[in-house]
PDB file of C-alpha atoms in Angstrom:
ATOM      1  CA  MET A   1     -19.013  37.518 -18.436  1.00 33.00           C
ATOM      2  CA  LEU A   2     -20.738  35.034 -16.199  1.00 33.00           C
ATOM      3  CA  ALA A   3     -17.979  33.535 -14.159  1.00 33.00           C
ATOM      4  CA  TYR A   4     -17.332  31.422 -11.160  1.00 33.00           C
ATOM      5  CA  VAL A   5     -14.496  32.321  -8.912  1.00 35.00           C
ATOM      6  CA  LEU A   6     -12.387  29.258  -8.758  1.00 35.00           C
ATOM      7  CA  TRP A   7      -9.381  28.787  -6.557  1.00 35.00           C
ATOM      8  CA  CYS A   8      -7.333  25.749  -7.268  1.00 34.00           C
ATOM      9  CA  LEU A   9      -3.947  24.360  -6.372  1.00 32.00           C
ATOM     10  CA  ALA A  10      -2.856  21.566  -8.687  1.00 32.00           C
ATOM     11  CA  ALA A  11       0.118  19.528  -9.836  1.00 31.00           C
ATOM     12  CA  ALA A  12       1.290  20.761 -13.227  1.00 29.00           C
ATOM     13  CA  CYS A  13       2.067  17.233 -14.318  1.00 28.00           C
ATOM     14  CA  CYS A  14      -1.440  16.011 -13.539  1.00 31.00           C
ATOM     15  CA  HIS A  15      -3.000  14.634 -16.738  1.00 29.00           C
ATOM     16  CA  ALA A  16      -6.610  14.331 -15.614  1.00 32.00           C
ATOM     17  CA  TRP A  17      -8.125  17.329 -13.846  1.00 36.00           C
ATOM     18  CA  PRO A  18     -11.119  16.618 -11.638  1.00 38.00           C
ATOM     19  CA  SER A  19     -14.348  18.293 -12.657  1.00 38.00           C
ATOM     20  CA  TYR A  20     -14.664  21.818 -11.290  1.00 43.00           C
ATOM     21  CA  GLY A  21     -17.186  21.658  -8.434  1.00 44.00           C
ATOM     22  CA  GLY A  22     -20.275  23.533  -9.593  1.00 46.00           C
ATOM     23  CA  LEU A  23     -19.197  24.505 -13.092  1.00 49.00           C
ATOM     24  CA  ARG A  24     -21.490  23.218 -15.783  1.00 46.00           C
ATOM     25  CA  ASP A  25     -20.291  20.747 -18.347  1.00 50.00           C
ATOM     26  CA  PRO A  26     -20.539  22.706 -21.634  1.00 46.00           C
ATOM     27  CA  SER A  27     -21.535  19.487 -23.435  1.00 50.00           C
ATOM     28  CA  ASN A  28     -24.799  19.437 -21.432  1.00 69.00           C
ATOM     29  CA  CYS A  29     -25.593  23.138 -21.739  1.00 74.00           C
ATOM     30  CA  ASN A  30     -24.797  25.540 -24.565  1.00 76.00           C
ATOM     31  CA  PRO A  31     -25.594  29.080 -23.373  1.00 76.00           C
ATOM     32  CA  LEU A  32     -24.490  30.542 -26.721  1.00 79.00           C
ATOM     33  CA  ALA A  33     -27.327  28.641 -28.453  1.00 78.00           C
ATOM     34  CA  LYS A  34     -29.882  29.675 -25.791  1.00 73.00           C
ATOM     35  CA  ASP A  35     -30.129  26.008 -24.858  1.00 68.00           C
ATOM     36  CA  SER A  36     -33.199  25.095 -22.802  1.00 72.00           C
ATOM     37  CA  HIS A  37     -31.046  22.726 -20.706  1.00 74.00           C
ATOM     38  CA  CYS A  38     -29.261  25.711 -19.154  1.00 78.00           C
ATOM     39  CA  SER A  39     -30.643  26.594 -15.749  1.00 79.00           C
ATOM     40  CA  PRO A  40     -30.551  30.197 -14.472  1.00 80.00           C
ATOM     41  CA  ASP A  41     -27.251  31.256 -12.927  1.00 82.00           C
ATOM     42  CA  PRO A  42     -27.307  32.329  -9.258  1.00 87.00           C
ATOM     43  CA  ALA A  43     -25.366  35.584  -9.000  1.00 88.00           C
ATOM     44  CA  PHE A  44     -23.776  37.609  -6.236  1.00 85.00           C
ATOM     45  CA  ALA A  45     -26.331  40.267  -5.259  1.00 83.00           C
ATOM     46  CA  GLY A  46     -24.067  43.205  -4.575  1.00 85.00           C
ATOM     47  CA  LYS A  47     -20.634  43.618  -3.078  1.00 87.00           C
ATOM     48  CA  THR A  48     -19.329  40.324  -1.734  1.00 87.00           C
ATOM     49  CA  SER A  49     -16.115  39.271  -0.091  1.00 86.00           C
ATOM     50  CA  PHE A  50     -14.688  36.194   1.530  1.00 88.00           C
ATOM     51  CA  ASP A  51     -11.856  36.594   4.013  1.00 88.00           C
ATOM     52  CA  PHE A  52      -9.797  33.427   4.375  1.00 88.00           C
ATOM     53  CA  ASP A  53      -7.882  35.077   7.231  1.00 89.00           C
ATOM     54  CA  ALA A  54     -11.023  34.914   9.386  1.00 87.00           C
ATOM     55  CA  ALA A  55     -12.387  31.637   7.972  1.00 89.00           C
ATOM     56  CA  SER A  56     -12.763  28.156   9.357  1.00 88.00           C
ATOM     57  CA  TYR A  57     -14.347  25.060   7.844  1.00 88.00           C
ATOM     58  CA  ASN A  58     -17.946  25.434   8.966  1.00 85.00           C
ATOM     59  CA  GLN A  59     -21.411  25.886   7.503  1.00 76.00           C
ATOM     60  CA  ASP A  60     -20.608  29.446   6.370  1.00 83.00           C
ATOM     61  CA  PHE A  61     -17.609  28.152   4.428  1.00 89.00           C
ATOM     62  CA  GLU A  62     -19.718  25.586   2.558  1.00 88.00           C
ATOM     63  CA  THR A  63     -22.447  28.179   1.985  1.00 89.00           C
ATOM     64  CA  PHE A  64     -19.963  30.285  -0.008  1.00 91.00           C
ATOM     65  CA  TRP A  65     -17.703  27.569  -1.494  1.00 91.00           C
ATOM     66  CA  ILE A  66     -18.194  24.237  -3.236  1.00 90.00           C
ATOM     67  CA  VAL A  67     -15.360  21.951  -2.120  1.00 90.00           C
ATOM     68  CA  ASP A  68     -14.326  19.110  -4.430  1.00 90.00           C
ATOM     69  CA  ASP A  69     -15.294  15.653  -3.137  1.00 91.00           C
ATOM     70  CA  GLN A  70     -11.737  14.383  -2.501  1.00 90.00           C
ATOM     71  CA  THR A  71     -10.836  17.466  -0.471  1.00 89.00           C
ATOM     72  CA  LYS A  72     -14.113  17.251   1.448  1.00 88.00           C
ATOM     73  CA  GLN A  73     -13.379  13.616   2.410  1.00 89.00           C
ATOM     74  CA  ASP A  74      -9.844  14.477   3.575  1.00 89.00           C
ATOM     75  CA  ARG A  75     -10.346  18.104   4.609  1.00 85.00           C
ATOM     76  CA  GLU A  76      -8.283  17.832   7.812  1.00 86.00           C
ATOM     77  CA  ASN A  77      -5.175  17.139   5.701  1.00 87.00           C
ATOM     78  CA  ARG A  78      -5.973  19.272   2.652  1.00 89.00           C
ATOM     79  CA  LEU A  79      -7.344  22.519   4.126  1.00 90.00           C
ATOM     80  CA  HIS A  80      -5.499  24.072   7.037  1.00 89.00           C
ATOM     81  CA  PHE A  81      -6.999  27.314   8.378  1.00 90.00           C
ATOM     82  CA  ALA A  82      -4.339  29.367  10.170  1.00 88.00           C
ATOM     83  CA  GLY A  83      -6.878  31.134  12.387  1.00 83.00           C
ATOM     84  CA  ASP A  84      -4.370  33.880  13.186  1.00 85.00           C
ATOM     85  CA  GLY A  85      -6.108  36.651  11.224  1.00 84.00           C
ATOM     86  CA  ARG A  86      -3.355  37.029   8.634  1.00 85.00           C
ATOM     87  CA  ASN A  87      -2.354  33.736   6.999  1.00 87.00           C
ATOM     88  CA  GLY A  88      -5.665  32.530   5.547  1.00 89.00           C
ATOM     89  CA  VAL A  89      -5.985  28.930   4.461  1.00 88.00           C
ATOM     90  CA  GLU A  90      -3.243  26.575   3.379  1.00 88.00           C
ATOM     91  CA  VAL A  91      -4.381  24.218   0.617  1.00 87.00           C
ATOM     92  CA  ARG A  92      -2.290  21.065   0.808  1.00 87.00           C
ATOM     93  CA  MET A  93      -1.507  18.247  -1.585  1.00 86.00           C
ATOM     94  CA  THR A  94      -0.306  15.067   0.079  1.00 82.00           C
ATOM     95  CA  GLU A  95      -0.006  12.868  -3.033  1.00 85.00           C
ATOM     96  CA  PRO A  96       0.795  13.434  -6.731  1.00 85.00           C
ATOM     97  CA  GLY A  97      -2.228  14.131  -8.915  1.00 85.00           C
ATOM     98  CA  GLN A  98      -4.336  15.839  -6.262  1.00 86.00           C
ATOM     99  CA  ALA A  99      -6.044  19.091  -7.193  1.00 86.00           C
ATOM    100  CA  PRO A 100      -7.844  20.645  -4.205  1.00 88.00           C
ATOM    101  CA  THR A 101     -10.474  22.964  -5.685  1.00 87.00           C
ATOM    102  CA  LEU A 102     -12.732  25.633  -4.196  1.00 88.00           C
ATOM    103  CA  THR A 103     -15.521  26.956  -6.435  1.00 88.00           C
ATOM    104  CA  SER A 104     -17.941  29.696  -5.434  1.00 89.00           C
ATOM    105  CA  HIS A 105     -21.662  28.872  -5.426  1.00 88.00           C
ATOM    106  CA  GLN A 106     -22.477  32.209  -7.087  1.00 89.00           C
ATOM    107  CA  TYR A 107     -21.668  33.815 -10.424  1.00 88.00           C
ATOM    108  CA  LEU A 108     -19.865  37.112 -10.852  1.00 86.00           C
ATOM    109  CA  LEU A 109     -21.818  39.077 -13.468  1.00 84.00           C
ATOM    110  CA  PHE A 110     -19.519  42.105 -13.484  1.00 84.00           C
ATOM    111  CA  GLY A 111     -17.144  43.885 -11.184  1.00 86.00           C
ATOM    112  CA  LYS A 112     -13.699  43.639  -9.725  1.00 88.00           C
ATOM    113  CA  VAL A 113     -11.936  40.640  -8.245  1.00 87.00           C
ATOM    114  CA  THR A 114      -9.071  41.113  -5.808  1.00 89.00           C
ATOM    115  CA  VAL A 115      -7.066  38.112  -4.681  1.00 87.00           C
ATOM    116  CA  LYS A 116      -4.131  37.961  -2.312  1.00 87.00           C
ATOM    117  CA  ALA A 117      -2.441  34.573  -2.663  1.00 87.00           C
ATOM    118  CA  ARG A 118       0.899  33.008  -1.921  1.00 86.00           C
ATOM    119  CA  ALA A 119       2.248  30.673  -4.620  1.00 84.00           C
ATOM    120  CA  ALA A 120       2.843  27.037  -3.773  1.00 79.00           C
ATOM    121  CA  LYS A 121       6.407  26.015  -2.950  1.00 80.00           C
ATOM    122  CA  GLY A 122       7.971  23.157  -4.834  1.00 80.00           C
ATOM    123  CA  ALA A 123       8.746  22.006  -8.340  1.00 81.00           C
ATOM    124  CA  GLY A 124       5.779  21.094 -10.533  1.00 79.00           C
ATOM    125  CA  LEU A 125       3.142  22.865  -8.430  1.00 80.00           C
ATOM    126  CA  VAL A 126       0.761  25.440  -9.845  1.00 80.00           C
ATOM    127  CA  THR A 127      -1.247  27.975  -7.870  1.00 82.00           C
ATOM    128  CA  THR A 128      -4.042  29.452  -9.956  1.00 83.00           C
ATOM    129  CA  ILE A 129      -7.096  31.675  -9.751  1.00 86.00           C
ATOM    130  CA  VAL A 130      -9.645  31.153 -12.555  1.00 86.00           C
ATOM    131  CA  LEU A 131     -12.788  32.985 -13.674  1.00 86.00           C
ATOM    132  CA  LYS A 132     -14.760  30.646 -15.941  1.00 84.00           C
ATOM    133  CA  SER A 133     -18.032  31.137 -17.806  1.00 82.00           C
ATOM    134  CA  ASP A 134     -20.645  28.560 -18.808  1.00 78.00           C
ATOM    135  CA  SER A 135     -19.509  28.871 -22.427  1.00 78.00           C
ATOM    136  CA  GLY A 136     -15.992  27.781 -21.440  1.00 80.00           C
ATOM    137  CA  ASP A 137     -14.300  31.185 -21.608  1.00 83.00           C
ATOM    138  CA  GLU A 138     -11.832  31.667 -18.800  1.00 85.00           C
ATOM    139  CA  ILE A 139      -9.385  34.138 -17.346  1.00 85.00           C
ATOM    140  CA  ASP A 140      -6.479  32.531 -15.517  1.00 83.00           C
ATOM    141  CA  TRP A 141      -3.973  34.048 -13.121  1.00 80.00           C
TER     142      TRP A 141
END
């Protein structure tokens, strides 16, 4: 299954989800009908990993991840990189209805996905990892 790796922290009560970074809108492209509007999917070319424990917000981060526009504009408050080699990145929501979203630039054509995540604290918060295809199929954790 063609899938983007999507990491998102969102309020469960949020009625309108922002569009997922680089995911295609299925109404504009129907891969099941071999639609000519569908552009080729860039895929990971071999074993790939991203270590949030060693990450910071720099060019390498944006080369791997698409960051939603609201988070990009307020990244100092929404993305906190621990920088200690063991606590990764803290994705923060400062107001109701926010949904900070990280979407990979590449597709996962096959393979294994391993994620180590800590669930968000607080009532009404959802921490989720999603694999989503162009046809709208998804696997949620």
